[in-house]
mmCIF file of C-alpha atoms in Angstrom:
data_model
loop_
_atom_site.group_PDB
_atom_site.id
_atom_site.type_symbol
_atom_site.label_atom_id
_atom_site.label_comp_id
_atom_site.label_asym_id
_atom_site.label_seq_id
_atom_site.Cartn_x
_atom_site.Cartn_y
_atom_site.Cartn_z
ATOM 1 C CA MET M 1394 145.054 100.288 111.015
ATOM 2 C CA SER M 1395 142.545 100.363 108.358
ATOM 3 C CA ARG M 1396 140.552 103.186 105.963
ATOM 4 C CA GLY M 1397 136.966 102.664 104.662
ATOM 5 C CA ARG M 1398 134.105 104.728 103.977
ATOM 6 C CA ILE M 1399 130.995 104.653 106.487
ATOM 7 C CA VAL M 1400 127.907 103.436 104.930
ATOM 8 C CA LYS M 1401 125.518 103.373 107.894
ATOM 9 C CA ALA M 1402 125.312 105.218 111.601
ATOM 10 C CA LEU M 1403 122.871 103.173 113.641
ATOM 11 C CA SER M 1404 122.315 103.444 117.602
ATOM 12 C CA GLY M 1405 125.601 104.670 118.231
ATOM 13 C CA PHE M 1406 127.463 102.492 115.783
ATOM 14 C CA TYR M 1407 129.106 103.211 112.186
ATOM 15 C CA TYR M 1408 129.508 100.575 109.869
ATOM 16 C CA VAL M 1409 132.354 100.969 107.689
ATOM 17 C CA ARG M 1410 133.269 99.386 104.667
ATOM 18 C CA GLU M 1411 136.374 98.454 103.680
ATOM 19 C CA ALA M 1412 137.056 96.190 100.701
ATOM 20 C CA ASP M 1413 134.501 93.740 100.498
ATOM 21 C CA ASN M 1414 134.338 93.666 104.883
ATOM 22 C CA ILE M 1415 132.261 95.830 106.905
ATOM 23 C CA TYR M 1416 132.959 96.575 110.290
ATOM 24 C CA GLN M 1417 130.390 97.863 113.171
ATOM 25 C CA CYS M 1418 132.635 100.475 114.761
ATOM 26 C CA ARG M 1419 132.369 102.709 117.752
ATOM 27 C CA GLY M 1420 134.180 106.529 117.698
ATOM 28 C CA ARG M 1421 136.929 107.274 119.986
ATOM 29 C CA GLY M 1422 135.880 109.070 122.848
ATOM 30 C CA ILE M 1423 138.331 112.095 121.900
ATOM 31 C CA PHE M 1424 135.359 112.609 118.946
ATOM 32 C CA ARG M 1425 132.931 113.470 121.454
ATOM 33 C CA ASN M 1426 135.084 115.442 123.418
ATOM 34 C CA ARG M 1427 135.924 117.543 120.503
ATOM 35 C CA LYS M 1428 132.014 117.654 119.703
ATOM 36 C CA ILE M 1429 133.016 115.946 116.274
ATOM 37 C CA SER M 1430 130.573 113.565 115.119
ATOM 38 C CA PRO M 1431 131.772 110.922 112.201
ATOM 39 C CA LEU M 1432 128.923 110.606 109.362
ATOM 40 C CA VAL M 1433 127.689 108.881 106.932
ATOM 41 C CA GLY M 1434 130.281 109.040 103.959
ATOM 42 C CA ASP M 1435 133.033 109.826 105.765
ATOM 43 C CA ILE M 1436 136.672 108.424 104.767
ATOM 44 C CA VAL M 1437 137.995 107.030 108.222
ATOM 45 C CA THR M 1438 140.878 104.918 109.313
ATOM 46 C CA PHE M 1439 139.812 102.430 112.252
ATOM 47 C CA GLU M 1440 141.223 99.539 114.225
ATOM 48 C CA ALA M 1441 139.761 96.140 113.571
ATOM 49 C CA GLU M 1442 139.250 94.553 116.904
ATOM 50 C CA ASN M 1443 138.237 91.195 115.086
ATOM 51 C CA PHE M 1444 136.555 90.698 111.517
ATOM 52 C CA THR M 1445 133.502 92.381 112.113
ATOM 53 C CA GLU M 1446 134.280 94.759 114.848
ATOM 54 C CA GLY M 1447 136.601 98.071 115.059
ATOM 55 C CA THR M 1448 136.893 101.544 116.557
ATOM 56 C CA ILE M 1449 137.369 104.622 114.514
ATOM 57 C CA THR M 1450 140.476 106.507 115.189
ATOM 58 C CA GLU M 1451 140.300 109.432 112.832
ATOM 59 C CA ILE M 1452 138.251 111.013 110.123
ATOM 60 C CA GLY M 1453 139.314 112.170 106.983
ATOM 61 C CA GLU M 1454 138.945 115.954 105.404
ATOM 62 C CA ARG M 1455 135.553 116.246 104.409
ATOM 63 C CA ARG M 1456 134.481 117.933 100.993
ATOM 64 C CA ASN M 1457 130.806 118.708 102.189
ATOM 65 C CA GLU M 1458 128.485 117.798 104.808
ATOM 66 C CA LEU M 1459 124.652 118.197 104.920
ATOM 67 C CA ILE M 1460 122.998 118.421 108.383
ATOM 68 C CA ARG M 1461 119.812 117.108 108.031
ATOM 69 C CA PRO M 1462 120.387 114.400 106.885
ATOM 70 C CA PRO M 1463 123.408 114.058 108.493
ATOM 71 C CA ILE M 1464 125.743 112.830 105.729
ATOM 72 C CA ALA M 1465 129.174 114.177 104.038
ATOM 73 C CA ASN M 1466 131.567 114.102 100.630
ATOM 74 C CA ILE M 1467 128.050 114.138 98.853
ATOM 75 C CA ASP M 1468 128.827 114.440 94.747
ATOM 76 C CA GLN M 1469 125.612 115.037 93.548
ATOM 77 C CA ALA M 1470 121.695 115.284 94.747
ATOM 78 C CA ILE M 1471 118.791 112.981 92.971
ATOM 79 C CA LEU M 1472 115.917 115.461 93.611
ATOM 80 C CA VAL M 1473 113.040 113.338 93.097
ATOM 81 C CA PHE M 1474 109.221 114.972 92.299
ATOM 82 C CA SER M 1475 106.401 113.169 91.084
ATOM 83 C CA CYS M 1476 104.547 114.536 87.878
ATOM 84 C CA ILE M 1477 101.210 113.579 89.594
ATOM 85 C CA GLU M 1478 99.994 112.235 93.128
ATOM 86 C CA PRO M 1479 101.242 114.730 94.738
ATOM 87 C CA ALA M 1480 101.153 117.313 92.555
ATOM 88 C CA PHE M 1481 104.195 118.751 90.589
ATOM 89 C CA SER M 1482 105.326 121.959 92.450
ATOM 90 C CA SER M 1483 108.282 124.250 90.841
ATOM 91 C CA PHE M 1484 108.333 126.439 93.932
ATOM 92 C CA LEU M 1485 109.321 123.398 96.394
ATOM 93 C CA LEU M 1486 111.937 122.272 93.497
ATOM 94 C CA ASP M 1487 113.602 125.766 93.561
ATOM 95 C CA ARG M 1488 113.932 125.438 97.726
ATOM 96 C CA PHE M 1489 115.536 122.316 96.813
ATOM 97 C CA LEU M 1490 117.768 123.581 93.988
ATOM 98 C CA VAL M 1491 118.985 126.527 96.117
ATOM 99 C CA LEU M 1492 119.393 124.367 98.969
ATOM 100 C CA VAL M 1493 122.016 122.044 97.358
ATOM 101 C CA GLU M 1494 123.345 124.814 95.246
ATOM 102 C CA SER M 1495 124.416 126.641 98.165
ATOM 103 C CA LYS M 1496 126.625 123.450 99.652
ATOM 104 C CA ASN M 1497 128.361 122.977 96.233
ATOM 105 C CA VAL M 1498 126.547 119.808 95.391
ATOM 106 C CA LYS M 1499 125.292 119.060 91.632
ATOM 107 C CA PRO M 1500 121.759 118.507 91.281
ATOM 108 C CA ILE M 1501 119.963 115.779 89.343
ATOM 109 C CA ILE M 1502 116.310 116.409 88.804
ATOM 110 C CA CYS M 1503 114.124 113.484 88.190
ATOM 111 C CA LEU M 1504 110.533 113.628 87.874
ATOM 112 C CA THR M 1505 108.213 110.195 88.049
ATOM 113 C CA LYS M 1506 105.137 108.743 87.650
ATOM 114 C CA ILE M 1507 105.352 110.016 83.755
ATOM 115 C CA ASP M 1508 102.763 107.138 82.934
ATOM 116 C CA LEU M 1509 99.919 108.817 85.318
ATOM 117 C CA LEU M 1510 100.139 111.493 83.180
ATOM 118 C CA THR M 1511 97.524 112.484 80.278
ATOM 119 C CA GLU M 1512 98.886 114.037 77.036
ATOM 120 C CA GLN M 1513 98.254 117.582 78.088
ATOM 121 C CA GLY M 1514 100.394 116.837 81.578
ATOM 122 C CA LEU M 1515 103.252 115.357 79.218
ATOM 123 C CA HIS M 1516 103.051 118.059 77.193
ATOM 124 C CA SER M 1517 103.754 120.552 80.328
ATOM 125 C CA ILE M 1518 106.062 118.432 81.616
ATOM 126 C CA ALA M 1519 108.373 117.997 78.651
ATOM 127 C CA LYS M 1520 107.942 122.227 78.363
ATOM 128 C CA PHE M 1521 109.571 122.234 82.023
ATOM 129 C CA GLN M 1522 111.913 119.828 81.204
ATOM 130 C CA GLN M 1523 113.404 122.003 78.297
ATOM 131 C CA GLU M 1524 113.126 125.283 80.356
ATOM 132 C CA TYR M 1525 115.418 123.526 83.061
ATOM 133 C CA GLN M 1526 117.739 121.827 81.197
ATOM 134 C CA GLN M 1527 118.408 125.139 79.164
ATOM 135 C CA LEU M 1528 119.719 126.200 83.084
ATOM 136 C CA GLY M 1529 121.930 123.462 83.120
ATOM 137 C CA TYR M 1530 119.974 120.818 85.132
ATOM 138 C CA PRO M 1531 119.709 117.609 83.870
ATOM 139 C CA VAL M 1532 116.050 116.280 84.058
ATOM 140 C CA ILE M 1533 115.148 113.140 83.748
ATOM 141 C CA LEU M 1534 111.653 111.424 83.120
ATOM 142 C CA LEU M 1535 110.777 108.205 84.924
ATOM 143 C CA SER M 1536 108.454 105.740 85.561
ATOM 144 C CA THR M 1537 109.305 103.081 87.954
ATOM 145 C CA ILE M 1538 106.374 100.668 86.280
ATOM 146 C CA SER M 1539 107.336 101.098 82.995
ATOM 147 C CA LYS M 1540 111.298 101.589 83.960
ATOM 148 C CA ALA M 1541 111.665 104.680 81.430
ATOM 149 C CA GLY M 1542 114.124 106.819 82.353
ATOM 150 C CA LEU M 1543 116.265 104.245 84.534
ATOM 151 C CA GLN M 1544 118.883 104.171 81.792
ATOM 152 C CA GLU M 1545 119.325 107.591 81.024
ATOM 153 C CA LEU M 1546 119.942 108.204 84.951
ATOM 154 C CA THR M 1547 122.194 104.935 84.853
ATOM 155 C CA PRO M 1548 125.615 106.793 83.843
ATOM 156 C CA PHE M 1549 125.239 110.276 86.352
ATOM 157 C CA LEU M 1550 125.253 107.302 89.457
ATOM 158 C CA LYS M 1551 128.352 105.494 88.283
ATOM 159 C CA ASP M 1552 131.568 106.380 90.825
ATOM 160 C CA LYS M 1553 129.350 108.930 92.444
ATOM 161 C CA LEU M 1554 127.979 109.496 96.421
ATOM 162 C CA SER M 1555 124.344 110.386 95.523
ATOM 163 C CA VAL M 1556 121.893 111.839 98.086
ATOM 164 C CA ILE M 1557 118.349 111.090 96.693
ATOM 165 C CA ALA M 1558 115.406 113.702 98.272
ATOM 166 C CA GLY M 1559 112.471 114.795 97.797
ATOM 167 C CA GLN M 1560 109.039 115.286 99.282
ATOM 168 C CA SER M 1561 107.286 111.988 100.976
ATOM 169 C CA GLY M 1562 104.915 110.165 98.593
ATOM 170 C CA VAL M 1563 107.012 110.932 95.129
ATOM 171 C CA GLY M 1564 108.406 107.330 94.853
ATOM 172 C CA LYS M 1565 111.671 107.796 95.787
ATOM 173 C CA THR M 1566 111.909 104.310 97.391
ATOM 174 C CA SER M 1567 110.537 103.167 94.635
ATOM 175 C CA LEU M 1568 112.912 104.186 92.387
ATOM 176 C CA LEU M 1569 115.949 102.698 94.480
ATOM 177 C CA ASN M 1570 114.379 99.494 94.340
ATOM 178 C CA ALA M 1571 113.430 99.950 90.567
ATOM 179 C CA LEU M 1572 117.187 100.153 89.953
ATOM 180 C CA ASN M 1573 118.112 97.492 92.302
ATOM 181 C CA GLU M 1574 115.029 95.275 92.922
ATOM 182 C CA GLU M 1575 117.213 92.967 95.504
ATOM 183 C CA LEU M 1576 116.833 95.872 97.752
ATOM 184 C CA ASN M 1577 112.938 95.311 98.250
ATOM 185 C CA LEU M 1578 113.110 98.256 100.212
ATOM 186 C CA ALA M 1579 109.864 99.225 101.890
ATOM 187 C CA THR M 1580 107.369 101.538 100.111
ATOM 188 C CA ALA M 1581 103.869 103.181 101.823
ATOM 189 C CA LYS M 1582 100.841 104.514 99.748
ATOM 190 C CA ILE M 1583 99.616 108.188 99.368
ATOM 191 C CA SER M 1584 97.143 109.251 101.769
ATOM 192 C CA THR M 1585 94.343 110.143 99.972
ATOM 193 C CA HIS M 1586 93.107 112.409 102.912
ATOM 194 C CA LEU M 1587 96.241 114.392 103.011
ATOM 195 C CA GLY M 1588 98.007 113.864 99.172
ATOM 196 C CA ARG M 1589 101.312 112.616 100.627
ATOM 197 C CA GLY M 1590 103.206 109.597 101.535
ATOM 198 C CA LYS M 1591 104.578 108.388 104.557
ATOM 199 C CA HIS M 1592 108.332 108.689 105.724
ATOM 200 C CA THR M 1593 109.281 105.201 105.558
ATOM 201 C CA THR M 1594 113.386 105.733 106.117
ATOM 202 C CA ARG M 1595 114.673 106.160 109.470
ATOM 203 C CA HIS M 1596 118.370 106.186 109.529
ATOM 204 C CA VAL M 1597 120.911 107.325 106.751
ATOM 205 C CA GLU M 1598 122.619 104.353 104.945
ATOM 206 C CA LEU M 1599 124.441 104.402 101.854
ATOM 207 C CA MET M 1600 123.810 101.761 99.185
ATOM 208 C CA GLU M 1601 126.214 100.159 96.518
ATOM 209 C CA ILE M 1602 124.065 100.798 93.210
ATOM 210 C CA ARG M 1603 124.672 100.854 89.809
ATOM 211 C CA GLY M 1604 128.902 101.634 90.328
ATOM 212 C CA GLY M 1605 127.913 104.347 92.755
ATOM 213 C CA TRP M 1606 126.755 105.016 96.438
ATOM 214 C CA ILE M 1607 123.543 106.128 96.820
ATOM 215 C CA ALA M 1608 122.082 107.356 100.269
ATOM 216 C CA ASP M 1609 118.644 106.360 101.393
ATOM 217 C CA THR M 1610 117.598 109.291 103.939
ATOM 218 C CA PRO M 1611 114.857 110.360 106.000
ATOM 219 C CA GLY M 1612 115.022 113.330 103.431
ATOM 220 C CA PHE M 1613 115.880 117.233 103.961
ATOM 221 C CA SER M 1614 113.965 118.554 106.848
ATOM 222 C CA GLN M 1615 115.537 121.982 106.807
ATOM 223 C CA LEU M 1616 114.815 124.073 103.802
ATOM 224 C CA ASP M 1617 115.203 127.549 105.443
ATOM 225 C CA PHE M 1618 118.141 129.035 104.135
ATOM 226 C CA GLN M 1619 119.653 129.934 107.473
ATOM 227 C CA ASP M 1620 123.438 129.758 105.966
ATOM 228 C CA PHE M 1621 123.475 132.562 103.609
ATOM 229 C CA GLU M 1622 122.580 136.184 103.423
ATOM 230 C CA ALA M 1623 120.460 137.970 101.177
ATOM 231 C CA THR M 1624 123.551 139.275 98.952
ATOM 232 C CA ASP M 1625 124.117 135.225 98.220
ATOM 233 C CA LEU M 1626 120.533 133.891 97.019
ATOM 234 C CA GLY M 1627 121.121 135.361 93.523
ATOM 235 C CA GLU M 1628 124.212 133.200 92.873
ATOM 236 C CA PHE M 1629 121.857 129.709 93.612
ATOM 237 C CA PHE M 1630 119.884 130.772 90.252
ATOM 238 C CA PRO M 1631 121.848 130.168 87.416
ATOM 239 C CA GLU M 1632 120.415 132.746 85.167
ATOM 240 C CA ILE M 1633 120.359 135.536 87.778
ATOM 241 C CA ARG M 1634 123.987 134.607 88.620
ATOM 242 C CA ALA M 1635 124.709 134.941 84.964
ATOM 243 C CA THR M 1636 123.111 137.922 84.757
ATOM 244 C CA SER M 1637 123.713 140.018 87.462
ATOM 245 C CA ALA M 1638 127.225 140.983 86.489
ATOM 246 C CA ARG M 1639 125.356 143.301 83.836
ATOM 247 C CA CYS M 1640 123.180 145.146 86.715
ATOM 248 C CA LYS M 1641 124.513 148.750 87.392
ATOM 249 C CA PHE M 1642 124.949 148.335 91.151
ATOM 250 C CA ARG M 1643 127.365 145.746 92.509
ATOM 251 C CA GLY M 1644 125.253 143.613 94.900
ATOM 252 C CA CYS M 1645 122.204 144.560 93.098
ATOM 253 C CA LEU M 1646 119.307 142.161 94.896
ATOM 254 C CA HIS M 1647 117.083 142.646 91.858
ATOM 255 C CA LEU M 1648 113.970 144.267 93.812
ATOM 256 C CA LYS M 1649 113.849 148.475 92.500
ATOM 257 C CA GLU M 1650 117.431 149.069 91.887
ATOM 258 C CA PRO M 1651 117.964 150.770 88.494
ATOM 259 C CA ASP M 1652 119.301 149.521 85.572
ATOM 260 C CA CYS M 1653 119.045 145.861 86.379
ATOM 261 C CA ALA M 1654 119.754 143.651 84.008
ATOM 262 C CA VAL M 1655 117.659 141.102 85.547
ATOM 263 C CA LYS M 1656 114.310 142.386 85.783
ATOM 264 C CA GLU M 1657 115.115 143.298 82.099
ATOM 265 C CA GLU M 1658 115.616 139.940 81.014
ATOM 266 C CA VAL M 1659 112.325 139.155 83.353
ATOM 267 C CA SER M 1660 110.375 141.316 81.367
ATOM 268 C CA ALA M 1661 111.818 140.656 77.899
ATOM 269 C CA GLY M 1662 110.668 136.503 79.345
ATOM 270 C CA ILE M 1663 114.085 135.659 79.002
ATOM 271 C CA ILE M 1664 114.513 134.775 82.490
ATOM 272 C CA GLN M 1665 111.032 132.650 83.556
ATOM 273 C CA PRO M 1666 108.874 135.178 85.261
ATOM 274 C CA TYR M 1667 107.860 131.999 87.576
ATOM 275 C CA ARG M 1668 111.726 131.530 88.695
ATOM 276 C CA TYR M 1669 111.727 135.373 89.557
ATOM 277 C CA GLN M 1670 108.928 134.991 91.394
ATOM 278 C CA HIS M 1671 110.254 132.458 93.648
ATOM 279 C CA TYR M 1672 113.677 134.042 93.781
ATOM 280 C CA LEU M 1673 111.650 137.103 95.539
ATOM 281 C CA GLN M 1674 109.690 134.823 98.012
ATOM 282 C CA PHE M 1675 112.988 133.490 98.886
ATOM 283 C CA LEU M 1676 114.779 136.589 99.274
ATOM 284 C CA GLU M 1677 111.662 137.923 101.858
ATOM 285 C CA GLU M 1678 112.071 135.383 103.839
ATOM 286 C CA ILE M 1679 115.703 135.583 104.528
ATOM 287 C CA ASN M 1680 115.158 139.015 105.164
ATOM 288 C CA ASP M 1681 112.076 138.115 107.676
ATOM 289 C CA ARG M 1682 114.073 135.797 109.309
ATOM 290 C CA LYS M 1683 114.877 135.701 113.255
ATOM 291 C CA PRO M 1684 118.503 136.341 113.825
ATOM 292 C CA ARG M 1685 120.886 133.726 115.057
ATOM 293 C CA TYR M 1686 122.693 134.178 118.298
ATOM 294 C CA ASN M 1687 125.994 132.115 118.893
#
């Protein structure tokens, strides 16, 4: 028996990396009977049948997992957003941040295409960078053309399993190619009609880049807050989490409750009003969602 990590899942096969070898494996039938599916990122025990093939016999305990994309044991999420083409959206970024925070995954914010910004645009992005860094989020400004910011990102990658995520067209694949020019991954141009790019990745695969593993994935397709309740939402906004302990009522949703410390800090400009507005929009979405039935 040998142990390794699943680095790719494709057409019913699981490709397991063990030392310098990769084995094309099938899962045991017992996994299907138990309705368990091996995931990219899993540490597994497998029985090698020859030098290239094997059968997975056991799946190690997972620290965490995502359904879309299907991957396990994630250390961090590299959230890639473009400064321009497509236009930057703090609302969409905050959706991604809430999602990864809820999965206990550390987010790293990367803003691409800074080479396309005007001086005024650079000033606006620098202001945003400062605001989010004050919340504890690393924010790295990047250009895959000039290579700016790549060395700043590199230390975050070492010895970590990262997923790279963001809307299509922001430069995720270009970033991977810039980090490792030997990858030569296919990219797609932005649609001038739709203002967004095409998905160029069709399956989940781990690539060894700059001392760590990065998952090139089809992206997060489910951002609907189904996995937690309204009372949990504030925990995934660092500034609200830190302030809510001073609210008068336990379980305060920071809406109409009296003596709400969060609303006081919003009024004082300590909590950014746009972040609070995003919180309210997400809260409304959670409250309006349809109940799930098991």
